[in-house]
PDB file of N, CA and C in Angstrom:
ATOM      1  N   MET A  21     -11.067 -17.205 -18.227  1.00 47.00           N
ATOM      2  CA  MET A  21      -9.812 -16.728 -18.717  1.00 47.00           C
ATOM      3  C   MET A  21      -9.611 -15.376 -18.224  1.00 47.00           C
ATOM      4  N   LYS A  22      -8.215 -15.145 -17.664  1.00 54.00           N
ATOM      5  CA  LYS A  22      -7.810 -13.848 -17.291  1.00 54.00           C
ATOM      6  C   LYS A  22      -7.821 -12.830 -18.403  1.00 54.00           C
ATOM      7  N   HIS A  23      -8.100 -11.645 -18.123  1.00 49.00           N
ATOM      8  CA  HIS A  23      -7.783 -10.388 -19.045  1.00 49.00           C
ATOM      9  C   HIS A  23      -6.729  -9.800 -18.687  1.00 49.00           C
ATOM     10  N   ILE A  24      -5.920  -9.354 -19.617  1.00 47.00           N
ATOM     11  CA  ILE A  24      -4.688  -8.518 -19.180  1.00 47.00           C
ATOM     12  C   ILE A  24      -4.988  -7.422 -18.306  1.00 47.00           C
ATOM     13  N   SER A  25      -6.118  -6.660 -18.671  1.00 49.00           N
ATOM     14  CA  SER A  25      -6.552  -5.553 -17.627  1.00 49.00           C
ATOM     15  C   SER A  25      -6.697  -6.016 -16.321  1.00 49.00           C
ATOM     16  N   ASP A  26      -7.211  -7.144 -16.038  1.00 58.00           N
ATOM     17  CA  ASP A  26      -7.416  -7.857 -14.642  1.00 58.00           C
ATOM     18  C   ASP A  26      -5.921  -7.819 -13.876  1.00 58.00           C
ATOM     19  N   ASN A  27      -5.079  -8.238 -14.569  1.00 77.00           N
ATOM     20  CA  ASN A  27      -3.569  -8.440 -14.180  1.00 77.00           C
ATOM     21  C   ASN A  27      -3.130  -7.094 -13.834  1.00 77.00           C
ATOM     22  N   LYS A  28      -3.478  -6.290 -14.736  1.00 79.00           N
ATOM     23  CA  LYS A  28      -2.842  -4.807 -14.805  1.00 79.00           C
ATOM     24  C   LYS A  28      -3.623  -3.892 -13.328  1.00 79.00           C
ATOM     25  N   ARG A  29      -4.814  -4.308 -13.185  1.00 79.00           N
ATOM     26  CA  ARG A  29      -5.361  -3.898 -11.966  1.00 79.00           C
ATOM     27  C   ARG A  29      -4.950  -4.382 -10.706  1.00 79.00           C
ATOM     28  N   LEU A  30      -4.539  -5.686 -10.698  1.00 79.00           N
ATOM     29  CA  LEU A  30      -3.962  -6.260  -9.348  1.00 79.00           C
ATOM     30  C   LEU A  30      -2.568  -5.789  -9.225  1.00 79.00           C
ATOM     31  N   THR A  31      -1.824  -5.602 -10.272  1.00 83.00           N
ATOM     32  CA  THR A  31      -0.415  -5.024 -10.267  1.00 83.00           C
ATOM     33  C   THR A  31      -0.466  -3.471  -9.678  1.00 83.00           C
ATOM     34  N   ASN A  32      -1.463  -2.806 -10.007  1.00 86.00           N
ATOM     35  CA  ASN A  32      -1.706  -1.420  -9.707  1.00 86.00           C
ATOM     36  C   ASN A  32      -1.938  -1.435  -8.165  1.00 86.00           C
ATOM     37  N   ALA A  33      -2.759  -2.386  -7.832  1.00 88.00           N
ATOM     38  CA  ALA A  33      -3.256  -2.348  -6.394  1.00 88.00           C
ATOM     39  C   ALA A  33      -2.220  -2.780  -5.522  1.00 88.00           C
ATOM     40  N   PHE A  34      -1.358  -3.718  -5.745  1.00 89.00           N
ATOM     41  CA  PHE A  34      -0.131  -4.056  -5.048  1.00 89.00           C
ATOM     42  C   PHE A  34       0.974  -2.935  -4.991  1.00 89.00           C
ATOM     43  N   LYS A  35       0.945  -2.320  -6.179  1.00 88.00           N
ATOM     44  CA  LYS A  35       2.077  -1.102  -6.041  1.00 88.00           C
ATOM     45  C   LYS A  35       1.445   0.117  -5.137  1.00 88.00           C
ATOM     46  N   THR A  36       0.238   0.149  -5.078  1.00 91.00           N
ATOM     47  CA  THR A  36      -0.429   1.124  -4.153  1.00 91.00           C
ATOM     48  C   THR A  36      -0.286   0.902  -2.785  1.00 91.00           C
ATOM     49  N   ILE A  37      -0.436  -0.640  -2.541  1.00 93.00           N
ATOM     50  CA  ILE A  37      -0.168  -0.974  -1.096  1.00 93.00           C
ATOM     51  C   ILE A  37       1.301  -0.979  -0.613  1.00 93.00           C
ATOM     52  N   TYR A  38       2.003  -1.195  -1.516  1.00 92.00           N
ATOM     53  CA  TYR A  38       3.658  -1.106  -1.333  1.00 92.00           C
ATOM     54  C   TYR A  38       3.855   0.301  -1.079  1.00 92.00           C
ATOM     55  N   ARG A  39       3.311   1.363  -1.924  1.00 92.00           N
ATOM     56  CA  ARG A  39       3.596   2.590  -1.726  1.00 92.00           C
ATOM     57  C   ARG A  39       3.057   3.174  -0.383  1.00 92.00           C
ATOM     58  N   LEU A  40       1.963   2.955   0.119  1.00 94.00           N
ATOM     59  CA  LEU A  40       1.480   3.254   1.345  1.00 94.00           C
ATOM     60  C   LEU A  40       2.342   2.716   2.329  1.00 94.00           C
ATOM     61  N   LEU A  41       2.655   1.396   2.478  1.00 95.00           N
ATOM     62  CA  LEU A  41       3.663   0.747   3.476  1.00 95.00           C
ATOM     63  C   LEU A  41       4.974   1.418   3.518  1.00 95.00           C
ATOM     64  N   ASN A  42       5.610   1.880   2.192  1.00 94.00           N
ATOM     65  CA  ASN A  42       6.691   2.416   2.016  1.00 94.00           C
ATOM     66  C   ASN A  42       6.874   3.820   2.882  1.00 94.00           C
ATOM     67  N   ARG A  43       5.736   4.666   2.662  1.00 94.00           N
ATOM     68  CA  ARG A  43       5.711   5.892   3.141  1.00 94.00           C
ATOM     69  C   ARG A  43       5.746   5.929   4.684  1.00 94.00           C
ATOM     70  N   LEU A  44       4.984   4.909   5.107  1.00 96.00           N
ATOM     71  CA  LEU A  44       4.874   4.682   6.515  1.00 96.00           C
ATOM     72  C   LEU A  44       6.234   4.186   7.130  1.00 96.00           C
ATOM     73  N   GLU A  45       6.982   3.367   6.552  1.00 96.00           N
ATOM     74  CA  GLU A  45       8.234   3.128   6.872  1.00 96.00           C
ATOM     75  C   GLU A  45       9.212   4.184   6.973  1.00 96.00           C
ATOM     76  N   LYS A  46       9.176   5.088   5.969  1.00 94.00           N
ATOM     77  CA  LYS A  46      10.076   6.268   5.839  1.00 94.00           C
ATOM     78  C   LYS A  46       9.753   7.241   6.789  1.00 94.00           C
ATOM     79  N   GLY A  47       8.377   7.240   7.294  1.00 94.00           N
ATOM     80  CA  GLY A  47       7.975   8.227   8.309  1.00 94.00           C
ATOM     81  C   GLY A  47       8.351   7.776   9.617  1.00 94.00           C
ATOM     82  N   LEU A  48       8.983   6.646   9.759  1.00 95.00           N
ATOM     83  CA  LEU A  48       9.573   6.401  11.059  1.00 95.00           C
ATOM     84  C   LEU A  48      10.735   7.113  11.480  1.00 95.00           C
ATOM     85  N   ASP A  49      11.330   7.865  10.468  1.00 93.00           N
ATOM     86  CA  ASP A  49      12.404   8.757  10.933  1.00 93.00           C
ATOM     87  C   ASP A  49      11.984  10.231  11.051  1.00 93.00           C
ATOM     88  N   ALA A  50      10.683  10.350  10.697  1.00 91.00           N
ATOM     89  CA  ALA A  50      10.385  11.999  10.669  1.00 91.00           C
ATOM     90  C   ALA A  50       9.741  12.331  11.977  1.00 91.00           C
ATOM     91  N   ASP A  51       9.981  13.439  12.422  1.00 90.00           N
ATOM     92  CA  ASP A  51       9.386  13.984  13.722  1.00 90.00           C
ATOM     93  C   ASP A  51       8.070  14.786  13.350  1.00 90.00           C
ATOM     94  N   ASP A  52       7.994  15.189  12.165  1.00 90.00           N
ATOM     95  CA  ASP A  52       6.530  15.725  11.903  1.00 90.00           C
ATOM     96  C   ASP A  52       5.770  14.847  10.749  1.00 90.00           C
ATOM     97  N   PHE A  53       5.840  13.548  10.812  1.00 91.00           N
ATOM     98  CA  PHE A  53       5.289  12.803   9.925  1.00 91.00           C
ATOM     99  C   PHE A  53       3.671  13.026   9.998  1.00 91.00           C
ATOM    100  N   ASP A  54       3.096  13.450   8.962  1.00 92.00           N
ATOM    101  CA  ASP A  54       1.631  13.745   8.951  1.00 92.00           C
ATOM    102  C   ASP A  54       0.898  12.680   7.889  1.00 92.00           C
ATOM    103  N   ALA A  55       0.335  11.712   8.553  1.00 92.00           N
ATOM    104  CA  ALA A  55      -0.092  10.497   7.896  1.00 92.00           C
ATOM    105  C   ALA A  55      -1.207  11.101   6.930  1.00 92.00           C
ATOM    106  N   ALA A  56      -2.077  12.052   7.164  1.00 90.00           N
ATOM    107  CA  ALA A  56      -3.098  12.485   6.276  1.00 90.00           C
ATOM    108  C   ALA A  56      -2.480  12.887   4.918  1.00 90.00           C
ATOM    109  N   VAL A  57      -1.196  13.600   4.943  1.00 91.00           N
ATOM    110  CA  VAL A  57      -0.596  14.004   3.854  1.00 91.00           C
ATOM    111  C   VAL A  57       0.016  13.013   3.163  1.00 91.00           C
ATOM    112  N   GLN A  58       0.758  12.058   3.888  1.00 91.00           N
ATOM    113  CA  GLN A  58       1.607  11.023   3.214  1.00 91.00           C
ATOM    114  C   GLN A  58       0.818  10.074   2.744  1.00 91.00           C
ATOM    115  N   ILE A  59      -0.223   9.526   3.417  1.00 92.00           N
ATOM    116  CA  ILE A  59      -1.052   8.299   3.074  1.00 92.00           C
ATOM    117  C   ILE A  59      -2.414   8.338   3.082  1.00 92.00           C
ATOM    118  N   GLY A  60      -2.888   9.686   3.279  1.00 90.00           N
ATOM    119  CA  GLY A  60      -4.407   9.738   3.308  1.00 90.00           C
ATOM    120  C   GLY A  60      -4.861   9.546   1.930  1.00 90.00           C
ATOM    121  N   SER A  61      -6.271   9.543   1.885  1.00 84.00           N
ATOM    122  CA  SER A  61      -6.958   9.050   0.685  1.00 84.00           C
ATOM    123  C   SER A  61      -6.407   9.728  -0.577  1.00 84.00           C
ATOM    124  N   LYS A  62      -5.958  10.977  -0.604  1.00 85.00           N
ATOM    125  CA  LYS A  62      -5.711  11.793  -1.490  1.00 85.00           C
ATOM    126  C   LYS A  62      -4.332  11.546  -2.173  1.00 85.00           C
ATOM    127  N   ALA A  63      -3.370  10.995  -1.153  1.00 82.00           N
ATOM    128  CA  ALA A  63      -1.999  11.086  -1.480  1.00 82.00           C
ATOM    129  C   ALA A  63      -1.697   9.808  -2.475  1.00 82.00           C
ATOM    130  N   PRO A  64      -2.323   8.580  -2.422  1.00 79.00           N
ATOM    131  CA  PRO A  64      -1.963   7.654  -3.443  1.00 79.00           C
ATOM    132  C   PRO A  64      -2.824   7.748  -4.710  1.00 79.00           C
ATOM    133  N   GLU A  65      -3.605   8.858  -4.882  1.00 85.00           N
ATOM    134  CA  GLU A  65      -4.387   9.113  -6.143  1.00 85.00           C
ATOM    135  C   GLU A  65      -5.264   7.931  -6.537  1.00 85.00           C
ATOM    136  N   ILE A  66      -6.141   7.505  -5.522  1.00 90.00           N
ATOM    137  CA  ILE A  66      -6.986   6.373  -5.636  1.00 90.00           C
ATOM    138  C   ILE A  66      -8.276   6.853  -5.227  1.00 90.00           C
ATOM    139  N   THR A  67      -9.517   6.107  -5.442  1.00 91.00           N
ATOM    140  CA  THR A  67     -10.805   6.559  -4.836  1.00 91.00           C
ATOM    141  C   THR A  67     -10.782   6.338  -3.356  1.00 91.00           C
ATOM    142  N   ASP A  68     -11.558   7.396  -2.769  1.00 91.00           N
ATOM    143  CA  ASP A  68     -11.653   7.091  -1.397  1.00 91.00           C
ATOM    144  C   ASP A  68     -12.320   5.708  -0.984  1.00 91.00           C
ATOM    145  N   ASN A  69     -13.044   5.014  -1.742  1.00 92.00           N
ATOM    146  CA  ASN A  69     -13.531   3.763  -1.340  1.00 92.00           C
ATOM    147  C   ASN A  69     -12.512   2.766  -1.432  1.00 92.00           C
ATOM    148  N   ARG A  70     -11.575   2.774  -2.576  1.00 93.00           N
ATOM    149  CA  ARG A  70     -10.468   1.962  -2.591  1.00 93.00           C
ATOM    150  C   ARG A  70      -9.519   2.107  -1.388  1.00 93.00           C
ATOM    151  N   TRP A  71      -9.107   3.442  -1.260  1.00 95.00           N
ATOM    152  CA  TRP A  71      -8.365   3.625  -0.061  1.00 95.00           C
ATOM    153  C   TRP A  71      -8.798   3.103   1.332  1.00 95.00           C
ATOM    154  N   ARG A  72     -10.004   3.270   1.615  1.00 94.00           N
ATOM    155  CA  ARG A  72     -10.710   2.790   2.695  1.00 94.00           C
ATOM    156  C   ARG A  72     -10.479   1.149   2.875  1.00 94.00           C
ATOM    157  N   ASN A  73     -10.613   0.623   1.620  1.00 95.00           N
ATOM    158  CA  ASN A  73     -10.653  -0.792   1.713  1.00 95.00           C
ATOM    159  C   ASN A  73      -9.183  -1.184   1.993  1.00 95.00           C
ATOM    160  N   TYR A  74      -8.254  -0.481   1.269  1.00 96.00           N
ATOM    161  CA  TYR A  74      -6.871  -0.869   1.327  1.00 96.00           C
ATOM    162  C   TYR A  74      -6.411  -0.675   2.896  1.00 96.00           C
ATOM    163  N   ILE A  75      -6.881   0.317   3.494  1.00 96.00           N
ATOM    164  CA  ILE A  75      -6.513   0.673   4.830  1.00 96.00           C
ATOM    165  C   ILE A  75      -6.958  -0.440   5.894  1.00 96.00           C
ATOM    166  N   LYS A  76      -8.242  -0.774   5.471  1.00 96.00           N
ATOM    167  CA  LYS A  76      -8.984  -1.983   6.443  1.00 96.00           C
ATOM    168  C   LYS A  76      -8.277  -3.427   6.096  1.00 96.00           C
ATOM    169  N   MET A  77      -7.830  -3.573   4.986  1.00 96.00           N
ATOM    170  CA  MET A  77      -7.059  -4.770   4.724  1.00 96.00           C
ATOM    171  C   MET A  77      -5.762  -4.866   5.364  1.00 96.00           C
ATOM    172  N   LEU A  78      -5.123  -3.769   5.145  1.00 97.00           N
ATOM    173  CA  LEU A  78      -3.859  -3.685   5.881  1.00 97.00           C
ATOM    174  C   LEU A  78      -3.882  -3.899   7.362  1.00 97.00           C
ATOM    175  N   LEU A  79      -4.811  -3.278   8.013  1.00 98.00           N
ATOM    176  CA  LEU A  79      -5.036  -3.428   9.485  1.00 98.00           C
ATOM    177  C   LEU A  79      -5.453  -4.589   9.809  1.00 98.00           C
ATOM    178  N   LYS A  80      -6.557  -5.264   9.071  1.00 97.00           N
ATOM    179  CA  LYS A  80      -7.005  -6.752   9.471  1.00 97.00           C
ATOM    180  C   LYS A  80      -5.873  -7.642   9.402  1.00 97.00           C
ATOM    181  N   ASP A  81      -4.976  -7.399   8.362  1.00 97.00           N
ATOM    182  CA  ASP A  81      -4.047  -8.587   8.267  1.00 97.00           C
ATOM    183  C   ASP A  81      -2.649  -8.248   8.846  1.00 97.00           C
ATOM    184  N   GLY A  82      -2.710  -7.102   9.771  1.00 98.00           N
ATOM    185  CA  GLY A  82      -1.699  -6.849  10.757  1.00 98.00           C
ATOM    186  C   GLY A  82      -0.358  -6.182  10.067  1.00 98.00           C
ATOM    187  N   TYR A  83      -0.550  -5.443   8.961  1.00 98.00           N
ATOM    188  CA  TYR A  83       0.586  -4.892   8.346  1.00 98.00           C
ATOM    189  C   TYR A  83       0.610  -3.317   9.066  1.00 98.00           C
ATOM    190  N   ILE A  84      -0.511  -2.821   9.428  1.00 98.00           N
ATOM    191  CA  ILE A  84      -0.434  -1.612  10.170  1.00 98.00           C
ATOM    192  C   ILE A  84      -1.171  -1.611  11.368  1.00 98.00           C
ATOM    193  N   GLU A  85      -0.966  -0.653  12.335  1.00 98.00           N
ATOM    194  CA  GLU A  85      -1.748  -0.580  13.588  1.00 98.00           C
ATOM    195  C   GLU A  85      -1.991   1.105  13.869  1.00 98.00           C
ATOM    196  N   GLY A  86      -2.717   1.224  14.989  1.00 97.00           N
ATOM    197  CA  GLY A  86      -3.109   2.602  15.369  1.00 97.00           C
ATOM    198  C   GLY A  86      -4.084   3.281  14.382  1.00 97.00           C
ATOM    199  N   VAL A  87      -4.954   2.513  13.648  1.00 97.00           N
ATOM    200  CA  VAL A  87      -6.169   3.111  12.744  1.00 97.00           C
ATOM    201  C   VAL A  87      -7.370   2.951  13.693  1.00 97.00           C
ATOM    202  N   ASP A  88      -8.180   4.024  13.784  1.00 96.00           N
ATOM    203  CA  ASP A  88      -9.408   4.029  14.503  1.00 96.00           C
ATOM    204  C   ASP A  88     -10.600   3.828  13.529  1.00 96.00           C
ATOM    205  N   ILE A  89     -11.536   2.905  13.409  1.00 94.00           N
ATOM    206  CA  ILE A  89     -12.389   3.005  12.458  1.00 94.00           C
ATOM    207  C   ILE A  89     -13.639   3.083  13.219  1.00 94.00           C
ATOM    208  N   ARG A  90     -14.628   4.061  12.990  1.00 92.00           N
ATOM    209  CA  ARG A  90     -15.927   4.374  13.672  1.00 92.00           C
ATOM    210  C   ARG A  90     -16.956   4.253  12.785  1.00 92.00           C
ATOM    211  N   THR A  91     -18.194   3.725  13.193  1.00 88.00           N
ATOM    212  CA  THR A  91     -19.196   3.989  12.238  1.00 88.00           C
ATOM    213  C   THR A  91     -19.905   5.301  12.755  1.00 88.00           C
ATOM    214  N   VAL A  92     -20.260   5.973  11.891  1.00 83.00           N
ATOM    215  CA  VAL A  92     -20.993   7.365  12.162  1.00 83.00           C
ATOM    216  C   VAL A  92     -22.467   7.251  11.397  1.00 83.00           C
ATOM    217  N   ILE A  93     -22.990   8.283  11.288  1.00 81.00           N
ATOM    218  CA  ILE A  93     -24.356   8.567  10.779  1.00 81.00           C
ATOM    219  C   ILE A  93     -24.455   7.836   9.454  1.00 81.00           C
ATOM    220  N   ASP A  94     -25.613   7.142   9.468  1.00 80.00           N
ATOM    221  CA  ASP A  94     -25.966   6.267   8.224  1.00 80.00           C
ATOM    222  C   ASP A  94     -25.157   5.215   7.877  1.00 80.00           C
ATOM    223  N   SER A  95     -24.430   4.494   8.942  1.00 77.00           N
ATOM    224  CA  SER A  95     -23.545   3.312   8.759  1.00 77.00           C
ATOM    225  C   SER A  95     -22.234   3.790   7.845  1.00 77.00           C
ATOM    226  N   GLU A  96     -21.960   5.108   7.723  1.00 82.00           N
ATOM    227  CA  GLU A  96     -20.709   5.532   7.063  1.00 82.00           C
ATOM    228  C   GLU A  96     -19.657   5.332   8.148  1.00 82.00           C
ATOM    229  N   GLU A  97     -18.443   5.212   7.706  1.00 88.00           N
ATOM    230  CA  GLU A  97     -17.244   4.781   8.426  1.00 88.00           C
ATOM    231  C   GLU A  97     -16.423   6.003   8.461  1.00 88.00           C
ATOM    232  N   ASP A  98     -15.862   6.403   9.631  1.00 91.00           N
ATOM    233  CA  ASP A  98     -14.938   7.294   9.801  1.00 91.00           C
ATOM    234  C   ASP A  98     -13.478   6.719   9.975  1.00 91.00           C
ATOM    235  N   ILE A  99     -12.505   6.967   9.055  1.00 94.00           N
ATOM    236  CA  ILE A  99     -11.168   6.122   9.377  1.00 94.00           C
ATOM    237  C   ILE A  99     -10.162   7.327   9.995  1.00 94.00           C
ATOM    238  N   ASP A 100      -9.781   7.076  11.207  1.00 94.00           N
ATOM    239  CA  ASP A 100      -8.876   7.897  11.580  1.00 94.00           C
ATOM    240  C   ASP A 100      -7.489   7.281  11.651  1.00 94.00           C
ATOM    241  N   ILE A 101      -6.379   7.925  10.856  1.00 95.00           N
ATOM    242  CA  ILE A 101      -5.228   7.386  10.723  1.00 95.00           C
ATOM    243  C   ILE A 101      -4.189   8.209  11.462  1.00 95.00           C
ATOM    244  N   SER A 102      -4.455   9.133  12.376  1.00 93.00           N
ATOM    245  CA  SER A 102      -3.504  10.078  12.912  1.00 93.00           C
ATOM    246  C   SER A 102      -2.496   9.355  13.875  1.00 93.00           C
ATOM    247  N   GLU A 103      -2.764   8.057  14.313  1.00 94.00           N
ATOM    248  CA  GLU A 103      -1.728   7.278  15.115  1.00 94.00           C
ATOM    249  C   GLU A 103      -1.399   6.228  14.306  1.00 94.00           C
ATOM    250  N   ILE A 104      -1.396   6.055  13.012  1.00 96.00           N
ATOM    251  CA  ILE A 104      -1.136   4.930  12.098  1.00 96.00           C
ATOM    252  C   ILE A 104       0.339   4.623  12.279  1.00 96.00           C
ATOM    253  N   GLN A 105       0.607   3.458  12.370  1.00 96.00           N
ATOM    254  CA  GLN A 105       2.187   3.013  12.291  1.00 96.00           C
ATOM    255  C   GLN A 105       2.241   1.626  11.504  1.00 96.00           C
ATOM    256  N   ILE A 106       3.353   1.382  11.106  1.00 97.00           N
ATOM    257  CA  ILE A 106       3.619   0.297  10.225  1.00 97.00           C
ATOM    258  C   ILE A 106       4.008  -0.770  11.240  1.00 97.00           C
ATOM    259  N   THR A 107       3.848  -2.203  11.113  1.00 98.00           N
ATOM    260  CA  THR A 107       4.081  -3.163  12.067  1.00 98.00           C
ATOM    261  C   THR A 107       5.241  -3.917  11.622  1.00 98.00           C
ATOM    262  N   ILE A 108       5.898  -4.782  12.251  1.00 98.00           N
ATOM    263  CA  ILE A 108       6.961  -5.657  11.892  1.00 98.00           C
ATOM    264  C   ILE A 108       6.420  -6.453  10.658  1.00 98.00           C
ATOM    265  N   LYS A 109       5.316  -6.930  10.668  1.00 97.00           N
ATOM    266  CA  LYS A 109       4.817  -7.739   9.616  1.00 97.00           C
ATOM    267  C   LYS A 109       4.693  -6.706   8.297  1.00 97.00           C
ATOM    268  N   GLY A 110       4.458  -5.490   8.373  1.00 96.00           N
ATOM    269  CA  GLY A 110       4.471  -4.620   7.318  1.00 96.00           C
ATOM    270  C   GLY A 110       5.880  -4.345   6.768  1.00 96.00           C
ATOM    271  N   LEU A 111       6.788  -4.318   7.733  1.00 96.00           N
ATOM    272  CA  LEU A 111       8.294  -4.169   7.292  1.00 96.00           C
ATOM    273  C   LEU A 111       8.789  -5.123   6.608  1.00 96.00           C
ATOM    274  N   GLU A 112       8.222  -6.602   7.166  1.00 95.00           N
ATOM    275  CA  GLU A 112       8.593  -7.855   6.496  1.00 95.00           C
ATOM    276  C   GLU A 112       8.160  -7.857   4.833  1.00 95.00           C
ATOM    277  N   TYR A 113       6.804  -7.381   4.751  1.00 94.00           N
ATOM    278  CA  TYR A 113       6.134  -7.229   3.577  1.00 94.00           C
ATOM    279  C   TYR A 113       7.098  -6.488   2.622  1.00 94.00           C
ATOM    280  N   LEU A 114       7.434  -5.318   2.990  1.00 92.00           N
ATOM    281  CA  LEU A 114       8.291  -4.271   2.169  1.00 92.00           C
ATOM    282  C   LEU A 114       9.513  -5.141   2.005  1.00 92.00           C
ATOM    283  N   ALA A 115      10.314  -5.611   2.904  1.00 91.00           N
ATOM    284  CA  ALA A 115      11.547  -6.371   2.710  1.00 91.00           C
ATOM    285  C   ALA A 115      11.365  -7.401   1.614  1.00 91.00           C
ATOM    286  N   LYS A 116      10.436  -8.136   1.616  1.00 89.00           N
ATOM    287  CA  LYS A 116      10.126  -9.263   0.705  1.00 89.00           C
ATOM    288  C   LYS A 116      10.050  -8.685  -0.693  1.00 89.00           C
ATOM    289  N   ASN A 117       9.109  -7.707  -0.822  1.00 87.00           N
ATOM    290  CA  ASN A 117       8.756  -7.285  -2.022  1.00 87.00           C
ATOM    291  C   ASN A 117       9.787  -6.379  -2.709  1.00 87.00           C
ATOM    292  N   THR A 118      10.705  -5.832  -1.904  1.00 79.00           N
ATOM    293  CA  THR A 118      11.706  -4.847  -2.466  1.00 79.00           C
ATOM    294  C   THR A 118      12.807  -6.047  -2.964  1.00 79.00           C
ATOM    295  N   MET A 119      13.026  -7.198  -2.349  1.00 67.00           N
ATOM    296  CA  MET A 119      13.698  -8.035  -3.111  1.00 67.00           C
ATOM    297  C   MET A 119      13.271  -8.561  -4.331  1.00 67.00           C
ATOM    298  N   MET A 120      11.980  -8.867  -4.295  1.00 64.00           N
ATOM    299  CA  MET A 120      11.399  -9.267  -5.571  1.00 64.00           C
ATOM    300  C   MET A 120      11.472  -8.288  -6.788  1.00 64.00           C
ATOM    301  N   ILE A 121      11.192  -7.139  -6.304  1.00 66.00           N
ATOM    302  CA  ILE A 121      11.538  -5.934  -7.363  1.00 66.00           C
ATOM    303  C   ILE A 121      12.930  -6.017  -7.848  1.00 66.00           C
ATOM    304  N   ARG A 122      13.954  -6.002  -7.033  1.00 63.00           N
ATOM    305  CA  ARG A 122      15.207  -6.037  -7.608  1.00 63.00           C
ATOM    306  C   ARG A 122      15.427  -7.384  -8.320  1.00 63.00           C
ATOM    307  N   ALA A 123      14.943  -8.401  -7.924  1.00 59.00           N
ATOM    308  CA  ALA A 123      15.155  -9.629  -8.747  1.00 59.00           C
ATOM    309  C   ALA A 123      14.564  -9.478 -10.181  1.00 59.00           C
ATOM    310  N   TYR A 124      13.434  -8.908 -10.080  1.00 56.00           N
ATOM    311  CA  TYR A 124      12.686  -8.777 -11.419  1.00 56.00           C
ATOM    312  C   TYR A 124      13.511  -7.821 -12.297  1.00 56.00           C
ATOM    313  N   ASN A 125      14.041  -6.598 -11.865  1.00 60.00           N
ATOM    314  CA  ASN A 125      14.652  -5.787 -12.582  1.00 60.00           C
ATOM    315  C   ASN A 125      16.050  -6.280 -13.105  1.00 60.00           C
ATOM    316  N   THR A 126      16.534  -7.128 -12.249  1.00 66.00           N
ATOM    317  CA  THR A 126      17.936  -7.954 -12.700  1.00 66.00           C
ATOM    318  C   THR A 126      17.635  -8.859 -13.718  1.00 66.00           C
ATOM    319  N   VAL A 127      16.570  -9.629 -13.577  1.00 61.00           N
ATOM    320  CA  VAL A 127      16.082 -10.492 -14.939  1.00 61.00           C
ATOM    321  C   VAL A 127      15.813  -9.892 -16.163  1.00 61.00           C
ATOM    322  N   LYS A 128      15.038  -8.705 -15.810  1.00 62.00           N
ATOM    323  CA  LYS A 128      14.850  -8.094 -16.997  1.00 62.00           C
ATOM    324  C   LYS A 128      15.973  -7.258 -17.636  1.00 62.00           C
ATOM    325  N   SER A 129      16.954  -6.988 -16.932  1.00 62.00           N
ATOM    326  CA  SER A 129      18.229  -6.439 -17.422  1.00 62.00           C
ATOM    327  C   SER A 129      18.896  -7.399 -18.198  1.00 62.00           C
ATOM    328  N   ILE A 130      19.189  -8.684 -17.729  1.00 65.00           N
ATOM    329  CA  ILE A 130      19.711  -9.824 -18.320  1.00 65.00           C
ATOM    330  C   ILE A 130      19.126 -10.082 -19.601  1.00 65.00           C
ATOM    331  N   LYS A 131      17.713 -10.158 -19.740  1.00 56.00           N
ATOM    332  CA  LYS A 131      17.123 -10.484 -20.769  1.00 56.00           C
ATOM    333  C   LYS A 131      17.250  -9.488 -21.947  1.00 56.00           C
ATOM    334  N   TYR A 132      17.515  -8.151 -21.462  1.00 58.00           N
ATOM    335  CA  TYR A 132      17.847  -6.967 -22.628  1.00 58.00           C
ATOM    336  C   TYR A 132      19.256  -7.197 -22.985  1.00 58.00           C
ATOM    337  N   ILE A 133      20.112  -7.629 -22.180  1.00 62.00           N
ATOM    338  CA  ILE A 133      21.570  -7.767 -22.557  1.00 62.00           C
ATOM    339  C   ILE A 133      21.512  -8.937 -23.450  1.00 62.00           C
ATOM    340  N   VAL A 134      20.913 -10.129 -23.054  1.00 56.00           N
ATOM    341  CA  VAL A 134      21.131 -11.509 -23.971  1.00 56.00           C
ATOM    342  C   VAL A 134      20.421 -11.211 -25.347  1.00 56.00           C
ATOM    343  N   LYS A 135      19.420 -10.421 -25.548  1.00 57.00           N
ATOM    344  CA  LYS A 135      18.974 -10.130 -26.949  1.00 57.00           C
ATOM    345  C   LYS A 135      20.038  -9.523 -27.757  1.00 57.00           C
TER     346      LYS A 135
END
């Protein structure tokens, strides 16, 4: 049986992923986009481990590119995002989810009006 807290955790995960990709998309226009500041592990206010896992997932699934993952001392990973970029697939993800957010907000508004 699913717990409400599990759904909330998943929702928060997707919100964070959306936020990371959205910041990368907005960075396309910036001459001085600083990935460490905009999407570094401290930017989305999540744990370093969660941030590392999100970056690895996004890279593996083709939503981002330009990430260098190196294993350093004691099998610890160093993730370099200085050359990170959003891909076409990442832009498609943003477009689809933006439409879903708008649809959700519309349905929510209609529900409020109907009551």
